[in-house]
């Protein structure tokens, strides 16, 4: 399904860079969309440096619904410029951060122009296999004219491009973030294996550092295990010893940030 935005971002591998002809210049299009939705960074290799290029095409103007002062309003936006304010991964890479440079000074791309963002990850950043969501923060400035009340005004609109992924191939447990993952709320990412024998590996995400409670209860509500956990901002990993629990069905409940999430687990020592 097409997703609308005021930039067109095409992600190309190094081998594709020459074909993509990502050279700063003019752009005459006025559509604001990313096609296809399935576009991804080329895969990275475990413990090896990674490099890719994002090609940006800034429309001269585009028509759609924009969030102005917190309110979605239909209208036409004529771009003065788009500035890239950040490129990061969720969860954060282990041991390094994603780095980027732009073909435009200050990462400021003028309206009706094309340009490039060169993205690199040091080898230390690919030390954990898994899937990482890429967030690109773009801030557009220009003149917005509402459809219903056609009075033009200078506006600033921030857009988060967050449907691209960096996939690090390799052996190991790895991390796979769900497509609908929201880094502003507490969530349980993974509980495995299930059924479990002696240990359960739990991955959960908290947007802040805090104290998290974890309980295992049986089917009649009796608490079998209770722990208070010091959780760090970001992804947290917990190994839960269940070797002394009898075979059966239990409920794992983790509470953080005022939110409680329960998962059914099966314990089988056979």
Short mmCIF file of C-alpha atoms in Angstrom, two decimals:
data_model
loop_
_atom_site.label_atom_id
_atom_site.label_comp_id
_atom_site.label_asym_id
_atom_site.label_seq_id
_atom_site.Cartn_x
_atom_site.Cartn_y
_atom_site.Cartn_z
CA UNK A 1 0.00 0.00 0.00
CA UNK A 2 1.30 3.47 -0.90
CA UNK A 3 2.33 5.72 1.97
CA UNK A 4 2.25 9.47 1.45
CA UNK A 5 5.05 11.82 2.47
CA UNK A 6 6.58 14.98 1.10
CA UNK A 7 9.85 13.32 0.10
CA UNK A 8 10.61 10.38 -2.13
CA UNK A 9 13.29 8.20 -0.57
CA UNK A 10 14.87 5.43 -2.61
CA UNK A 11 17.37 3.21 -0.80
CA UNK A 12 20.18 1.80 -2.89
CA UNK A 13 23.11 -0.47 -2.11
CA UNK A 14 26.66 0.48 -3.07
CA UNK A 15 26.46 -1.76 -6.13
CA UNK A 16 23.26 0.05 -7.15
CA UNK A 17 24.60 3.54 -6.48
CA UNK A 18 25.89 4.13 -10.01
CA UNK A 19 22.60 2.90 -11.48
CA UNK A 20 20.61 5.12 -9.14
CA UNK A 21 22.62 8.18 -10.32
CA UNK A 22 22.18 9.86 -6.99
CA UNK A 23 23.56 13.21 -8.12
CA UNK A 24 22.26 16.49 -6.70
CA UNK A 25 20.12 18.34 -9.22
CA UNK A 26 16.59 19.39 -10.09
CA UNK A 27 13.35 17.48 -9.56
CA UNK A 28 10.18 18.41 -11.40
CA UNK A 29 7.74 15.96 -9.77
CA UNK A 30 4.98 17.10 -7.44
CA UNK A 31 3.82 13.79 -5.98
CA UNK A 32 4.68 13.00 -2.36
CA UNK A 33 4.94 9.26 -1.94
CA UNK A 34 7.35 6.40 -1.37
CA UNK A 35 7.18 3.53 -3.82
CA UNK A 36 7.41 0.64 -3.33
CA UNK A 37 6.56 0.21 0.34
CA UNK A 38 8.73 -2.93 0.43
CA UNK A 39 11.94 -0.95 -0.22
CA UNK A 40 14.61 -1.80 2.34
CA UNK A 41 18.25 -1.19 3.02
CA UNK A 42 20.41 -3.96 1.56
CA UNK A 43 21.18 -6.54 4.24
CA UNK A 44 24.20 -6.05 6.46
CA UNK A 45 26.58 -8.87 7.37
CA UNK A 46 27.36 -9.79 10.96
CA UNK A 47 30.48 -7.97 12.27
CA UNK A 48 31.13 -6.16 8.99
CA UNK A 49 30.86 -2.46 8.19
CA UNK A 50 27.73 -1.46 6.29
CA UNK A 51 27.18 1.26 3.68
CA UNK A 52 24.11 2.41 1.75
CA UNK A 53 22.78 5.52 0.05
CA UNK A 54 19.40 7.20 0.44
CA UNK A 55 18.30 9.24 -2.56
CA UNK A 56 16.00 12.16 -1.77
CA UNK A 57 13.73 13.90 -4.23
CA UNK A 58 12.02 16.98 -2.83
CA UNK A 59 8.82 18.00 -4.59
CA UNK A 60 8.29 21.61 -5.58
CA UNK A 61 4.81 21.31 -4.15
CA UNK A 62 2.42 18.56 -3.13
CA UNK A 63 -1.25 18.24 -2.21
CA UNK A 64 -2.44 16.14 0.71
CA UNK A 65 -3.26 16.18 4.40
CA UNK A 66 -0.65 17.76 6.67
CA UNK A 67 -0.47 18.07 10.46
CA UNK A 68 -0.39 21.82 11.16
CA UNK A 69 -0.26 22.88 14.83
CA UNK A 70 -1.32 19.34 15.77
CA UNK A 71 -4.38 19.31 13.48
CA UNK A 72 -4.62 17.31 10.22
CA UNK A 73 -5.57 19.76 7.46
CA UNK A 74 -5.99 19.13 3.72
CA UNK A 75 -4.24 21.54 1.42
CA UNK A 76 -1.25 22.34 -0.77
CA UNK A 77 2.34 22.69 0.51
CA UNK A 78 4.97 24.56 -1.54
CA UNK A 79 8.43 23.63 -0.28
CA UNK A 80 11.21 26.04 0.52
CA UNK A 81 13.35 23.18 1.82
CA UNK A 82 13.55 19.86 3.66
CA UNK A 83 16.22 19.36 6.33
CA UNK A 84 17.26 15.94 7.65
CA UNK A 85 17.50 16.18 11.43
CA UNK A 86 18.45 12.60 12.24
CA UNK A 87 18.88 9.01 11.13
CA UNK A 88 18.78 6.36 13.85
CA UNK A 89 17.78 2.76 14.52
CA UNK A 90 15.23 1.23 16.90
CA UNK A 91 16.43 -0.56 18.90
CA UNK A 92 19.80 1.15 19.09
CA UNK A 93 22.68 -0.77 17.51
CA UNK A 94 24.97 -2.61 19.88
CA UNK A 95 28.41 -1.00 20.21
CA UNK A 96 27.99 1.79 17.63
CA UNK A 97 25.52 4.20 16.06
CA UNK A 98 24.36 4.66 12.50
CA UNK A 99 26.21 7.55 10.85
CA UNK A 100 25.15 9.75 7.94
CA UNK A 101 26.38 12.60 5.77
CA UNK A 102 24.42 14.61 3.20
CA UNK A 103 25.27 15.93 -0.24
CA UNK A 104 23.64 19.23 0.79
CA UNK A 105 25.27 21.58 3.29
CA UNK A 106 23.63 21.16 6.68
CA UNK A 107 21.50 18.33 5.23
CA UNK A 108 19.18 21.03 3.83
CA UNK A 109 17.63 20.10 0.47
CA UNK A 110 15.81 22.87 -1.38
CA UNK A 111 12.38 22.41 -2.92
CA UNK A 112 12.33 20.89 -6.43
CA UNK A 113 15.76 19.32 -5.94
CA UNK A 114 17.42 15.92 -5.54
CA UNK A 115 20.19 14.84 -3.23
CA UNK A 116 21.74 11.98 -1.26
CA UNK A 117 22.29 10.80 2.30
CA UNK A 118 25.30 8.51 2.71
CA UNK A 119 24.64 6.04 5.55
CA UNK A 120 27.33 3.94 7.26
CA UNK A 121 27.46 1.58 10.23
CA UNK A 122 30.85 0.58 11.72
CA UNK A 123 31.53 -3.15 12.14
CA UNK A 124 30.86 -2.82 15.89
CA UNK A 125 27.29 -1.78 15.08
CA UNK A 126 26.51 -5.03 13.28
CA UNK A 127 27.62 -7.32 16.12
CA UNK A 128 24.06 -8.49 16.87
CA UNK A 129 22.04 -10.19 14.15
CA UNK A 130 18.49 -9.00 13.78
CA UNK A 131 16.10 -6.48 12.29
CA UNK A 132 16.34 -2.81 13.20
CA UNK A 133 13.86 -0.15 12.16
CA UNK A 134 15.37 2.91 10.50
CA UNK A 135 14.00 6.31 11.52
CA UNK A 136 14.70 9.33 9.31
CA UNK A 137 13.50 12.65 10.73
CA UNK A 138 12.80 15.24 8.04
CA UNK A 139 11.59 18.79 8.67
CA UNK A 140 9.92 20.60 5.77
CA UNK A 141 9.52 24.38 5.56
CA UNK A 142 7.35 26.22 3.08
CA UNK A 143 4.00 27.82 2.35
CA UNK A 144 0.84 25.87 3.19
CA UNK A 145 -2.55 26.76 1.71
CA UNK A 146 -5.58 24.94 3.23
CA UNK A 147 -8.18 23.66 0.80
CA UNK A 148 -11.19 24.86 2.80
CA UNK A 149 -9.76 28.25 3.75
CA UNK A 150 -7.23 29.17 1.03
CA UNK A 151 -5.11 31.59 3.03
CA UNK A 152 -1.37 30.78 2.54
CA UNK A 153 0.96 30.84 5.54
CA UNK A 154 4.56 29.88 6.27
CA UNK A 155 4.63 26.51 8.06
CA UNK A 156 7.09 23.92 9.40
CA UNK A 157 6.10 20.24 9.20
CA UNK A 158 8.03 17.36 10.77
CA UNK A 159 7.81 13.91 9.19
CA UNK A 160 9.20 10.66 10.59
CA UNK A 161 10.08 8.11 7.89
CA UNK A 162 10.05 4.84 9.84
CA UNK A 163 9.07 1.99 7.54
CA UNK A 164 12.57 1.00 6.37
CA UNK A 165 14.69 -1.68 8.00
CA UNK A 166 18.34 -2.56 8.50
CA UNK A 167 18.66 -6.34 8.58
CA UNK A 168 21.89 -7.80 9.96
CA UNK A 169 22.35 -11.37 8.74
CA UNK A 170 24.26 -13.91 10.80
CA UNK A 171 24.06 -16.61 13.42
CA UNK A 172 22.84 -15.91 16.90
CA UNK A 173 19.68 -15.09 18.80
CA UNK A 174 19.18 -11.79 17.06
CA UNK A 175 16.48 -9.17 17.47
CA UNK A 176 13.35 -8.84 15.37
CA UNK A 177 11.23 -5.76 15.95
CA UNK A 178 7.58 -5.96 14.88
CA UNK A 179 6.52 -3.67 12.02
CA UNK A 180 4.09 -1.79 14.28
CA UNK A 181 6.67 -1.28 17.05
CA UNK A 182 6.31 2.05 18.86
CA UNK A 183 9.42 3.28 20.68
CA UNK A 184 7.37 5.61 22.91
CA UNK A 185 5.57 2.84 24.82
CA UNK A 186 6.52 -0.23 26.85
CA UNK A 187 6.27 -3.50 24.92
CA UNK A 188 7.25 -7.15 25.21
CA UNK A 189 9.14 -8.10 22.04
CA UNK A 190 9.78 -11.82 22.46
CA UNK A 191 9.28 -14.73 24.88
CA UNK A 192 10.97 -18.00 23.89
CA UNK A 193 11.11 -20.92 23.81
CA UNK A 194 7.48 -21.74 24.39
CA UNK A 195 6.97 -24.51 25.50
CA UNK A 196 10.01 -24.00 27.72
CA UNK A 197 12.16 -26.48 29.62
CA UNK A 198 14.54 -24.84 32.10
CA UNK A 199 14.92 -21.20 31.00
CA UNK A 200 12.90 -18.58 29.14
CA UNK A 201 14.55 -15.72 27.23
CA UNK A 202 12.48 -12.53 27.46
CA UNK A 203 13.06 -9.35 25.45
CA UNK A 204 11.13 -6.24 26.36
CA UNK A 205 11.40 -2.55 25.54
CA UNK A 206 10.98 0.44 27.85
CA UNK A 207 11.13 4.05 26.63
CA UNK A 208 12.76 5.14 29.93
CA UNK A 209 14.96 3.61 32.62
CA UNK A 210 12.70 2.37 35.41
CA UNK A 211 11.78 -0.44 37.77
CA UNK A 212 9.82 -3.21 36.04
CA UNK A 213 7.91 -5.97 37.80
CA UNK A 214 7.70 -9.52 36.48
CA UNK A 215 5.35 -12.24 37.75
CA UNK A 216 4.66 -15.84 36.82
CA UNK A 217 1.27 -17.12 38.01
CA UNK A 218 -0.50 -20.45 37.61
CA UNK A 219 -3.96 -20.90 36.10
CA UNK A 220 -5.70 -20.19 39.42
CA UNK A 221 -3.77 -16.94 39.94
CA UNK A 222 -1.18 -18.11 42.48
CA UNK A 223 2.13 -16.25 42.15
CA UNK A 224 5.00 -18.67 41.48
CA UNK A 225 7.76 -16.16 40.70
CA UNK A 226 7.98 -12.42 41.42
CA UNK A 227 10.89 -10.18 40.48
CA UNK A 228 11.59 -6.45 40.50
CA UNK A 229 13.84 -5.56 37.57
CA UNK A 230 16.03 -2.50 37.01
CA UNK A 231 15.28 -1.82 33.34
CA UNK A 232 17.37 0.37 31.06
CA UNK A 233 15.93 2.67 28.43
CA UNK A 234 15.67 0.62 25.23
CA UNK A 235 15.79 -3.11 24.71
CA UNK A 236 16.20 -5.32 27.81
CA UNK A 237 16.99 -9.03 27.95
CA UNK A 238 16.01 -11.34 30.81
CA UNK A 239 16.78 -15.02 31.35
CA UNK A 240 14.15 -16.55 33.61
CA UNK A 241 14.97 -19.78 35.46
CA UNK A 242 11.90 -22.06 35.49
CA UNK A 243 13.74 -25.32 36.29
CA UNK A 244 11.93 -25.68 39.64
CA UNK A 245 8.42 -25.05 38.27
CA UNK A 246 6.18 -28.05 37.64
CA UNK A 247 4.93 -28.85 34.16
CA UNK A 248 1.82 -26.90 33.23
CA UNK A 249 0.34 -23.70 31.84
CA UNK A 250 1.34 -20.38 33.42
CA UNK A 251 0.98 -16.66 32.76
CA UNK A 252 3.99 -14.37 32.52
CA UNK A 253 3.08 -10.76 33.37
CA UNK A 254 5.46 -7.82 32.98
CA UNK A 255 4.46 -4.37 34.17
CA UNK A 256 6.25 -1.11 33.31
CA UNK A 257 5.40 2.50 32.48
CA UNK A 258 1.91 1.92 33.92
CA UNK A 259 1.22 -0.78 31.34
CA UNK A 260 0.77 -4.51 32.04
CA UNK A 261 1.40 -7.21 29.40
CA UNK A 262 0.66 -10.92 29.93
CA UNK A 263 1.83 -13.91 27.89
CA UNK A 264 0.75 -17.54 28.28
CA UNK A 265 3.70 -19.91 28.68
CA UNK A 266 3.88 -23.67 28.81
CA UNK A 267 6.46 -25.38 31.03
CA UNK A 268 7.48 -28.88 29.99
CA UNK A 269 10.56 -30.59 31.47
CA UNK A 270 10.09 -33.75 29.40
#
